[in-house]
Amino acid sequence: MLGGMLMPDPIRVALIGCGGIMVGRHLRLMLKHDDATLVAFADPVEAAQSRAKEADPSLAKVPTFADHAKMLADVKPEAVVIGTPHSLHRQHIVDSLRAGAHVLVEKPMVNTVAEAEDVIATRDAAGKIVAVAYQRHTQAIFRQIKQLIDDGSLGDIQFITAEQDQPWTTVMLRRGTRPWRVKPELSGGGQLNDSGSHLIDILLHATGLVPERVFAVQQSLTFDVDVNSAIVMQFEGGAIATLAIVGSAPGVQAWVWEDIAFHGSKGTLYYRMIGQPDQNPRLEWRKQGEEEPTPLPEPPEETTPDDNFLAAIRGQEEVAATAEDGLRVAQLSEAVWRSAEQGEAATVAR
């Protein structure tokens, strides 16, 4: 009892996929919530199951499954967190929804527009929540960027420049046998579908702009998936963006170096991140005609996709990153791959 009121029963959460991001992030975030309890782990690799159980003494008796469908049937969780190779996402999402579970899925939600539309239709039929773990939707600095754009502080967005540099190829090669992220049958794409997915998503989410067409050139180097992408985009209303998604940046020692500039009719927002998002990213607002940066308003509260997911299930918050956000990323990504393959501009599906 708290203040004379009964606390709600904890949400019964199962994990599908017990890899590094799941165990290192989602599992630990769920453990911090008194209103959630972990009830099952599913992963075809026994060692991964063991890592999940060993992450905390309280998990020693949590049942494990090699098959996610059997887990869904036997345990009947109320919510599922999915962190598996990208090409498996659609099946895992759809199966979970049909089993009566709400879903939080790692990015990208799926690989194709058709898969995204299938997820949305299944979600609507099931009457459940689908949330995508695009953490920038809940991070304070990106919520601040969106707020300044939404309230008109920058005026009309006219041009966006964005560069994301990572030693992605170095990390892939360091692991010896090439991991699933560079196998197209499992990843669905390369760096564009990996870290690049975060960049594409936040540009669309923060600005609300609708892309019309893209022209892209990509390099695969020695891999079977895209490593580097140079992208020019045109949006409805005339705004333009240039994106450089660089997976072969061996000189970047801090995991990622990212710069974004949002140029509006009234001023510019400059964003820089070196390292991880929680390692002091910088934001500078410069108004037209002013020599010094403009003081930024107090940033909004920072949460996580996991916090938001549980709150959304209880009806306390709206879903921060929706299946529709996942669809928009798939629409743009497909157009980028199509343009790069055909050597000409491609129209973005609507």
Short mmCIF file of C-alpha atoms in Angstrom, two decimals:
data_model
loop_
_atom_site.label_atom_id
_atom_site.label_comp_id
_atom_site.label_asym_id
_atom_site.label_seq_id
_atom_site.Cartn_x
_atom_site.Cartn_y
_atom_site.Cartn_z
CA MET A 1 0.00 0.00 0.00
CA LEU A 2 1.18 3.55 -0.75
CA GLY A 3 -0.78 6.47 0.64
CA GLY A 4 -3.70 4.14 1.30
CA MET A 5 -3.80 2.96 -2.34
CA LEU A 6 -2.97 -0.48 -3.69
CA MET A 7 -0.02 -0.52 -6.07
CA PRO A 8 -0.88 -2.02 -9.49
CA ASP A 9 0.34 -5.52 -10.25
CA PRO A 10 3.75 -5.51 -11.97
CA ILE A 11 3.66 -5.82 -15.75
CA ARG A 12 4.91 -9.29 -16.75
CA VAL A 13 7.71 -8.69 -19.26
CA ALA A 14 9.52 -11.26 -21.42
CA LEU A 15 12.66 -10.73 -23.49
CA ILE A 16 13.14 -12.10 -27.00
CA GLY A 17 16.85 -12.03 -27.81
CA CYS A 18 19.47 -11.96 -25.06
CA GLY A 19 22.38 -10.24 -26.78
CA GLY A 20 24.53 -7.35 -25.63
CA ILE A 21 22.03 -4.50 -25.99
CA MET A 22 19.25 -6.51 -24.39
CA VAL A 23 21.23 -7.65 -21.36
CA GLY A 24 23.32 -4.50 -21.03
CA ARG A 25 20.46 -2.03 -21.42
CA HIS A 26 16.85 -3.22 -21.53
CA LEU A 27 17.15 -5.95 -18.91
CA ARG A 28 18.88 -3.62 -16.45
CA LEU A 29 16.37 -0.83 -17.06
CA MET A 30 13.47 -3.21 -16.44
CA LEU A 31 15.05 -4.33 -13.18
CA LYS A 32 14.86 -0.74 -11.92
CA HIS A 33 11.06 -0.72 -12.20
CA ASP A 34 8.95 -1.95 -9.32
CA ASP A 35 5.98 -2.01 -11.69
CA ALA A 36 7.58 -4.60 -14.01
CA THR A 37 8.80 -8.13 -13.48
CA LEU A 38 10.85 -10.25 -15.89
CA VAL A 39 9.11 -13.59 -16.46
CA ALA A 40 10.94 -15.28 -19.37
CA PHE A 41 13.94 -15.10 -21.68
CA ALA A 42 13.95 -16.46 -25.24
CA ASP A 43 17.11 -16.93 -27.30
CA PRO A 44 18.25 -19.84 -29.50
CA VAL A 45 21.76 -19.59 -28.02
CA GLU A 46 22.05 -21.23 -24.61
CA ALA A 47 25.02 -19.06 -23.59
CA ALA A 48 22.94 -15.94 -24.23
CA GLN A 49 20.15 -17.32 -22.05
CA SER A 50 22.68 -17.89 -19.28
CA ARG A 51 24.07 -14.34 -19.55
CA ALA A 52 20.59 -12.95 -19.03
CA LYS A 53 19.92 -15.11 -15.97
CA GLU A 54 23.33 -14.25 -14.50
CA ALA A 55 22.83 -10.49 -14.90
CA ASP A 56 21.16 -10.28 -11.48
CA PRO A 57 20.62 -12.78 -8.64
CA SER A 58 16.87 -12.17 -8.79
CA LEU A 59 16.76 -13.72 -12.27
CA ALA A 60 18.19 -17.12 -11.39
CA LYS A 61 14.81 -18.88 -11.62
CA VAL A 62 13.44 -17.07 -14.67
CA PRO A 63 12.54 -19.72 -17.29
CA THR A 64 14.44 -19.70 -20.57
CA PHE A 65 13.38 -20.84 -24.03
CA ALA A 66 15.14 -21.53 -27.31
CA ASP A 67 11.92 -20.85 -29.23
CA HIS A 68 10.09 -17.55 -28.81
CA ALA A 69 6.75 -19.03 -29.91
CA LYS A 70 6.85 -21.65 -27.15
CA MET A 71 7.72 -18.95 -24.64
CA LEU A 72 4.75 -16.85 -25.72
CA ALA A 73 2.41 -19.83 -25.50
CA ASP A 74 3.68 -21.15 -22.16
CA VAL A 75 4.32 -17.91 -20.25
CA LYS A 76 1.76 -15.56 -21.85
CA PRO A 77 3.63 -12.33 -20.99
CA GLU A 78 1.80 -9.02 -20.96
CA ALA A 79 4.72 -7.23 -22.63
CA VAL A 80 7.70 -8.26 -24.73
CA VAL A 81 11.01 -6.52 -25.46
CA ILE A 82 12.59 -7.62 -28.75
CA GLY A 83 16.30 -7.33 -29.44
CA THR A 84 17.13 -9.77 -32.22
CA PRO A 85 18.75 -9.47 -35.68
CA HIS A 86 16.79 -6.97 -37.74
CA SER A 87 15.42 -9.46 -40.26
CA LEU A 88 13.69 -11.37 -37.46
CA HIS A 89 11.90 -8.35 -36.00
CA ARG A 90 8.70 -8.55 -38.05
CA GLN A 91 8.00 -12.18 -37.14
CA HIS A 92 8.80 -11.63 -33.48
CA ILE A 93 6.63 -8.49 -33.31
CA VAL A 94 3.66 -10.06 -35.08
CA ASP A 95 3.83 -13.27 -33.03
CA SER A 96 3.99 -11.28 -29.79
CA LEU A 97 1.04 -9.07 -30.71
CA ARG A 98 -1.07 -12.06 -31.71
CA ALA A 99 -0.19 -13.67 -28.38
CA GLY A 100 -1.68 -10.65 -26.60
CA ALA A 101 1.53 -8.83 -25.63
CA HIS A 102 2.53 -5.19 -25.97
CA VAL A 103 5.86 -4.79 -27.81
CA LEU A 104 9.01 -2.69 -27.41
CA VAL A 105 11.38 -3.47 -30.29
CA GLU A 106 14.94 -2.38 -30.94
CA LYS A 107 15.63 -0.25 -33.99
CA PRO A 108 15.11 -0.46 -36.86
CA MET A 109 11.56 -1.66 -36.27
CA VAL A 110 11.72 -3.69 -39.49
CA ASN A 111 13.65 -3.65 -42.77
CA THR A 112 10.97 -2.87 -45.36
CA VAL A 113 7.87 -0.78 -45.90
CA ALA A 114 5.76 -3.91 -46.43
CA GLU A 115 6.92 -5.31 -43.09
CA ALA A 116 6.17 -2.03 -41.33
CA GLU A 117 2.66 -1.92 -42.76
CA ASP A 118 2.12 -5.52 -41.61
CA VAL A 119 3.22 -4.60 -38.08
CA ILE A 120 0.85 -1.62 -37.96
CA ALA A 121 -2.10 -3.67 -39.23
CA THR A 122 -1.40 -6.45 -36.71
CA ARG A 123 -1.02 -3.92 -33.88
CA ASP A 124 -4.34 -2.32 -34.71
CA ALA A 125 -6.11 -5.68 -34.92
CA ALA A 126 -4.63 -6.76 -31.58
CA GLY A 127 -5.32 -3.46 -29.83
CA LYS A 128 -1.84 -3.45 -28.33
CA ILE A 129 1.10 -1.03 -28.15
CA VAL A 130 4.16 -1.14 -30.40
CA ALA A 131 7.03 1.10 -29.31
CA VAL A 132 10.41 1.40 -31.03
CA ALA A 133 13.57 1.86 -28.97
CA TYR A 134 14.65 5.09 -30.66
CA GLN A 135 16.05 6.53 -27.45
CA ARG A 136 16.54 10.00 -28.91
CA HIS A 137 12.78 10.54 -28.65
CA THR A 138 13.13 10.44 -24.86
CA GLN A 139 16.56 12.08 -24.43
CA ALA A 140 16.47 15.62 -23.08
CA ILE A 141 18.69 17.25 -25.70
CA PHE A 142 16.68 15.92 -28.65
CA ARG A 143 13.39 16.74 -26.94
CA GLN A 144 14.78 20.27 -26.58
CA ILE A 145 15.67 20.40 -30.28
CA LYS A 146 12.18 19.27 -31.25
CA GLN A 147 10.61 21.77 -28.87
CA LEU A 148 12.56 24.70 -30.38
CA ILE A 149 11.60 23.64 -33.90
CA ASP A 150 7.95 22.99 -33.01
CA ASP A 151 7.46 26.34 -31.26
CA GLY A 152 8.83 28.27 -34.24
CA SER A 153 12.02 29.52 -32.57
CA LEU A 154 14.04 28.60 -35.68
CA GLY A 155 11.40 29.71 -38.15
CA ASP A 156 10.92 27.52 -41.21
CA ILE A 157 13.53 24.77 -41.53
CA GLN A 158 15.35 25.34 -44.81
CA PHE A 159 18.48 23.17 -44.72
CA ILE A 160 19.84 20.36 -42.55
CA THR A 161 23.37 19.01 -42.55
CA ALA A 162 24.18 15.83 -40.65
CA GLU A 163 27.29 13.70 -40.36
CA GLN A 164 27.67 10.54 -38.32
CA ASP A 165 31.12 8.93 -38.14
CA GLN A 166 31.83 5.56 -36.52
CA PRO A 167 34.60 2.95 -36.61
CA TRP A 168 31.86 0.44 -37.48
CA THR A 169 33.98 -1.63 -39.86
CA THR A 170 36.81 -1.79 -37.33
CA VAL A 171 34.44 -3.17 -34.70
CA MET A 172 32.94 -5.70 -37.12
CA LEU A 173 36.37 -7.01 -38.15
CA ARG A 174 37.65 -7.08 -34.58
CA ARG A 175 35.05 -9.68 -33.67
CA GLY A 176 36.74 -12.31 -35.82
CA THR A 177 33.95 -14.10 -37.62
CA ARG A 178 31.76 -11.46 -39.16
CA PRO A 179 28.71 -10.81 -36.94
CA TRP A 180 25.08 -10.81 -38.05
CA ARG A 181 25.12 -7.03 -38.56
CA VAL A 182 27.16 -7.46 -41.76
CA LYS A 183 25.16 -10.42 -43.08
CA PRO A 184 22.35 -9.02 -45.26
CA GLU A 185 20.07 -11.99 -44.67
CA LEU A 186 20.04 -11.12 -40.95
CA SER A 187 20.67 -7.37 -40.85
CA GLY A 188 18.63 -6.25 -43.85
CA GLY A 189 21.29 -3.61 -44.55
CA GLY A 190 24.50 -2.16 -43.21
CA GLN A 191 25.36 1.01 -41.32
CA LEU A 192 22.33 2.80 -42.77
CA ASN A 193 20.14 0.24 -41.01
CA ASP A 194 22.27 0.26 -37.86
CA SER A 195 23.44 3.54 -36.30
CA GLY A 196 22.29 5.43 -39.39
CA SER A 197 18.73 4.47 -38.50
CA HIS A 198 18.96 6.66 -35.38
CA LEU A 199 20.09 9.64 -37.45
CA ILE A 200 17.36 9.28 -40.07
CA ASP A 201 14.71 8.82 -37.41
CA ILE A 202 15.62 11.87 -35.34
CA LEU A 203 15.81 14.18 -38.36
CA LEU A 204 12.29 13.18 -39.37
CA HIS A 205 10.96 13.22 -35.81
CA ALA A 206 12.52 16.53 -34.72
CA THR A 207 11.55 18.49 -37.81
CA GLY A 208 8.30 16.84 -38.85
CA LEU A 209 9.46 17.25 -42.45
CA VAL A 210 8.17 14.81 -45.07
CA PRO A 211 10.84 13.60 -47.54
CA GLU A 212 9.84 13.53 -51.21
CA ARG A 213 12.92 12.25 -53.01
CA VAL A 214 16.51 11.27 -52.36
CA PHE A 215 19.73 10.77 -54.26
CA ALA A 216 22.29 8.49 -52.65
CA VAL A 217 25.71 7.00 -53.29
CA GLN A 218 26.94 4.13 -51.11
CA GLN A 219 30.12 2.15 -50.52
CA SER A 220 30.28 -1.43 -49.25
CA LEU A 221 34.09 -1.71 -49.28
CA THR A 222 34.88 -5.35 -48.41
CA PHE A 223 31.45 -6.07 -46.92
CA ASP A 224 28.18 -7.39 -48.32
CA VAL A 225 26.20 -4.48 -46.87
CA ASP A 226 26.41 -0.70 -47.12
CA VAL A 227 29.15 0.89 -45.00
CA ASN A 228 29.18 4.54 -46.13
CA SER A 229 26.27 6.60 -47.47
CA ALA A 230 26.18 10.09 -49.01
CA ILE A 231 22.57 11.25 -49.21
CA VAL A 232 20.79 14.36 -50.49
CA MET A 233 17.11 14.71 -49.59
CA GLN A 234 14.39 17.10 -50.65
CA PHE A 235 11.29 17.55 -48.49
CA GLU A 236 7.77 18.75 -49.14
CA GLY A 237 7.86 22.54 -49.02
CA GLY A 238 11.37 22.73 -50.45
CA ALA A 239 13.69 22.10 -47.49
CA ILE A 240 16.90 20.19 -48.28
CA ALA A 241 19.16 17.92 -46.23
CA THR A 242 22.56 16.37 -46.75
CA LEU A 243 23.52 13.30 -44.73
CA ALA A 244 26.87 11.55 -44.43
CA ILE A 245 26.67 8.20 -42.67
CA VAL A 246 30.23 6.93 -42.35
CA GLY A 247 30.89 3.44 -41.03
CA SER A 248 34.57 3.37 -42.00
CA ALA A 249 35.91 6.07 -39.66
CA PRO A 250 38.82 4.33 -37.92
CA GLY A 251 40.12 7.59 -36.46
CA VAL A 252 37.02 7.97 -34.28
CA GLN A 253 38.05 6.54 -30.92
CA ALA A 254 34.97 7.58 -28.94
CA TRP A 255 32.51 5.20 -30.68
CA VAL A 256 30.72 7.98 -32.55
CA TRP A 257 31.26 11.55 -33.71
CA GLU A 258 28.08 13.22 -34.83
CA ASP A 259 27.29 16.75 -36.02
CA ILE A 260 23.86 18.07 -37.00
CA ALA A 261 22.90 21.61 -38.01
CA PHE A 262 19.26 22.67 -38.34
CA HIS A 263 19.16 25.90 -40.37
CA GLY A 264 15.88 27.82 -40.12
CA SER A 265 14.71 31.20 -41.38
CA LYS A 266 15.31 32.71 -37.90
CA GLY A 267 18.46 30.93 -36.80
CA THR A 268 20.42 27.69 -36.48
CA LEU A 269 20.76 24.90 -33.95
CA TYR A 270 24.14 23.16 -33.84
CA TYR A 271 24.33 19.74 -32.20
CA ARG A 272 27.51 17.75 -31.53
CA MET A 273 28.03 14.39 -29.84
CA ILE A 274 31.40 12.74 -29.31
CA GLY A 275 31.10 9.39 -27.57
CA GLN A 276 27.80 8.14 -26.19
CA PRO A 277 24.65 10.32 -25.88
CA ASP A 278 25.07 10.54 -22.11
CA GLN A 279 28.62 11.92 -22.43
CA ASN A 280 27.82 15.63 -22.52
CA PRO A 281 26.45 16.25 -26.02
CA ARG A 282 26.48 19.92 -26.94
CA LEU A 283 23.73 22.12 -28.34
CA GLU A 284 24.17 25.73 -29.47
CA TRP A 285 21.42 28.07 -30.66
CA ARG A 286 22.39 31.04 -32.80
CA LYS A 287 19.73 33.56 -33.83
CA GLN A 288 19.94 35.54 -37.02
CA GLY A 289 21.98 38.73 -36.60
CA GLU A 290 23.22 37.99 -33.06
CA GLU A 291 26.93 37.58 -32.37
CA GLU A 292 26.63 35.40 -29.26
CA PRO A 293 24.76 32.12 -28.83
CA THR A 294 21.24 32.44 -27.45
CA PRO A 295 20.71 30.91 -23.99
CA LEU A 296 18.81 27.66 -24.26
CA PRO A 297 15.58 27.08 -22.33
CA GLU A 298 15.51 24.53 -19.54
CA PRO A 299 15.68 21.08 -21.15
CA PRO A 300 12.71 18.74 -20.81
CA GLU A 301 12.88 15.69 -18.57
CA GLU A 302 14.96 12.76 -19.85
CA THR A 303 13.61 9.24 -19.73
CA THR A 304 14.22 6.00 -21.66
CA PRO A 305 12.22 3.99 -24.19
CA ASP A 306 11.72 1.35 -21.49
CA ASP A 307 10.33 3.90 -19.01
CA ASN A 308 8.00 5.24 -21.68
CA PHE A 309 6.90 1.75 -22.76
CA LEU A 310 5.76 0.78 -19.26
CA ALA A 311 4.06 4.14 -18.73
CA ALA A 312 2.27 3.82 -22.08
CA ILE A 313 0.99 0.36 -21.19
CA ARG A 314 -0.53 1.86 -18.02
CA GLY A 315 -2.06 4.70 -20.00
CA GLN A 316 0.14 7.32 -18.33
CA GLU A 317 2.05 8.49 -21.45
CA GLU A 318 1.80 8.44 -25.21
CA VAL A 319 4.23 6.13 -27.00
CA ALA A 320 7.38 8.17 -27.67
CA ALA A 321 8.52 6.35 -30.82
CA THR A 322 5.64 4.66 -32.61
CA ALA A 323 5.30 2.04 -35.31
CA GLU A 324 4.50 4.92 -37.66
CA ASP A 325 7.96 6.34 -36.88
CA GLY A 326 9.37 2.94 -37.79
CA LEU A 327 7.42 3.02 -41.05
CA ARG A 328 8.79 6.46 -41.97
CA VAL A 329 12.36 5.26 -41.42
CA ALA A 330 11.69 2.20 -43.61
CA GLN A 331 10.22 4.39 -46.36
CA LEU A 332 13.26 6.64 -46.45
CA SER A 333 15.79 3.81 -46.10
CA GLU A 334 14.24 1.88 -48.98
CA ALA A 335 14.46 4.98 -51.17
CA VAL A 336 18.14 5.46 -50.26
CA TRP A 337 19.01 1.87 -51.18
CA ARG A 338 17.00 2.10 -54.39
CA SER A 339 18.70 5.34 -55.43
CA ALA A 340 22.17 3.98 -54.70
CA GLU A 341 21.45 0.81 -56.68
CA GLN A 342 19.91 2.56 -59.69
CA GLY A 343 22.22 5.58 -59.74
CA GLU A 344 19.37 8.09 -59.89
CA ALA A 345 17.03 9.99 -57.61
CA ALA A 346 14.30 7.92 -55.97
CA THR A 347 10.85 8.93 -54.77
CA VAL A 348 10.12 8.21 -51.11
CA ALA A 349 7.06 5.99 -50.63
CA ARG A 350 4.07 7.49 -48.80
#
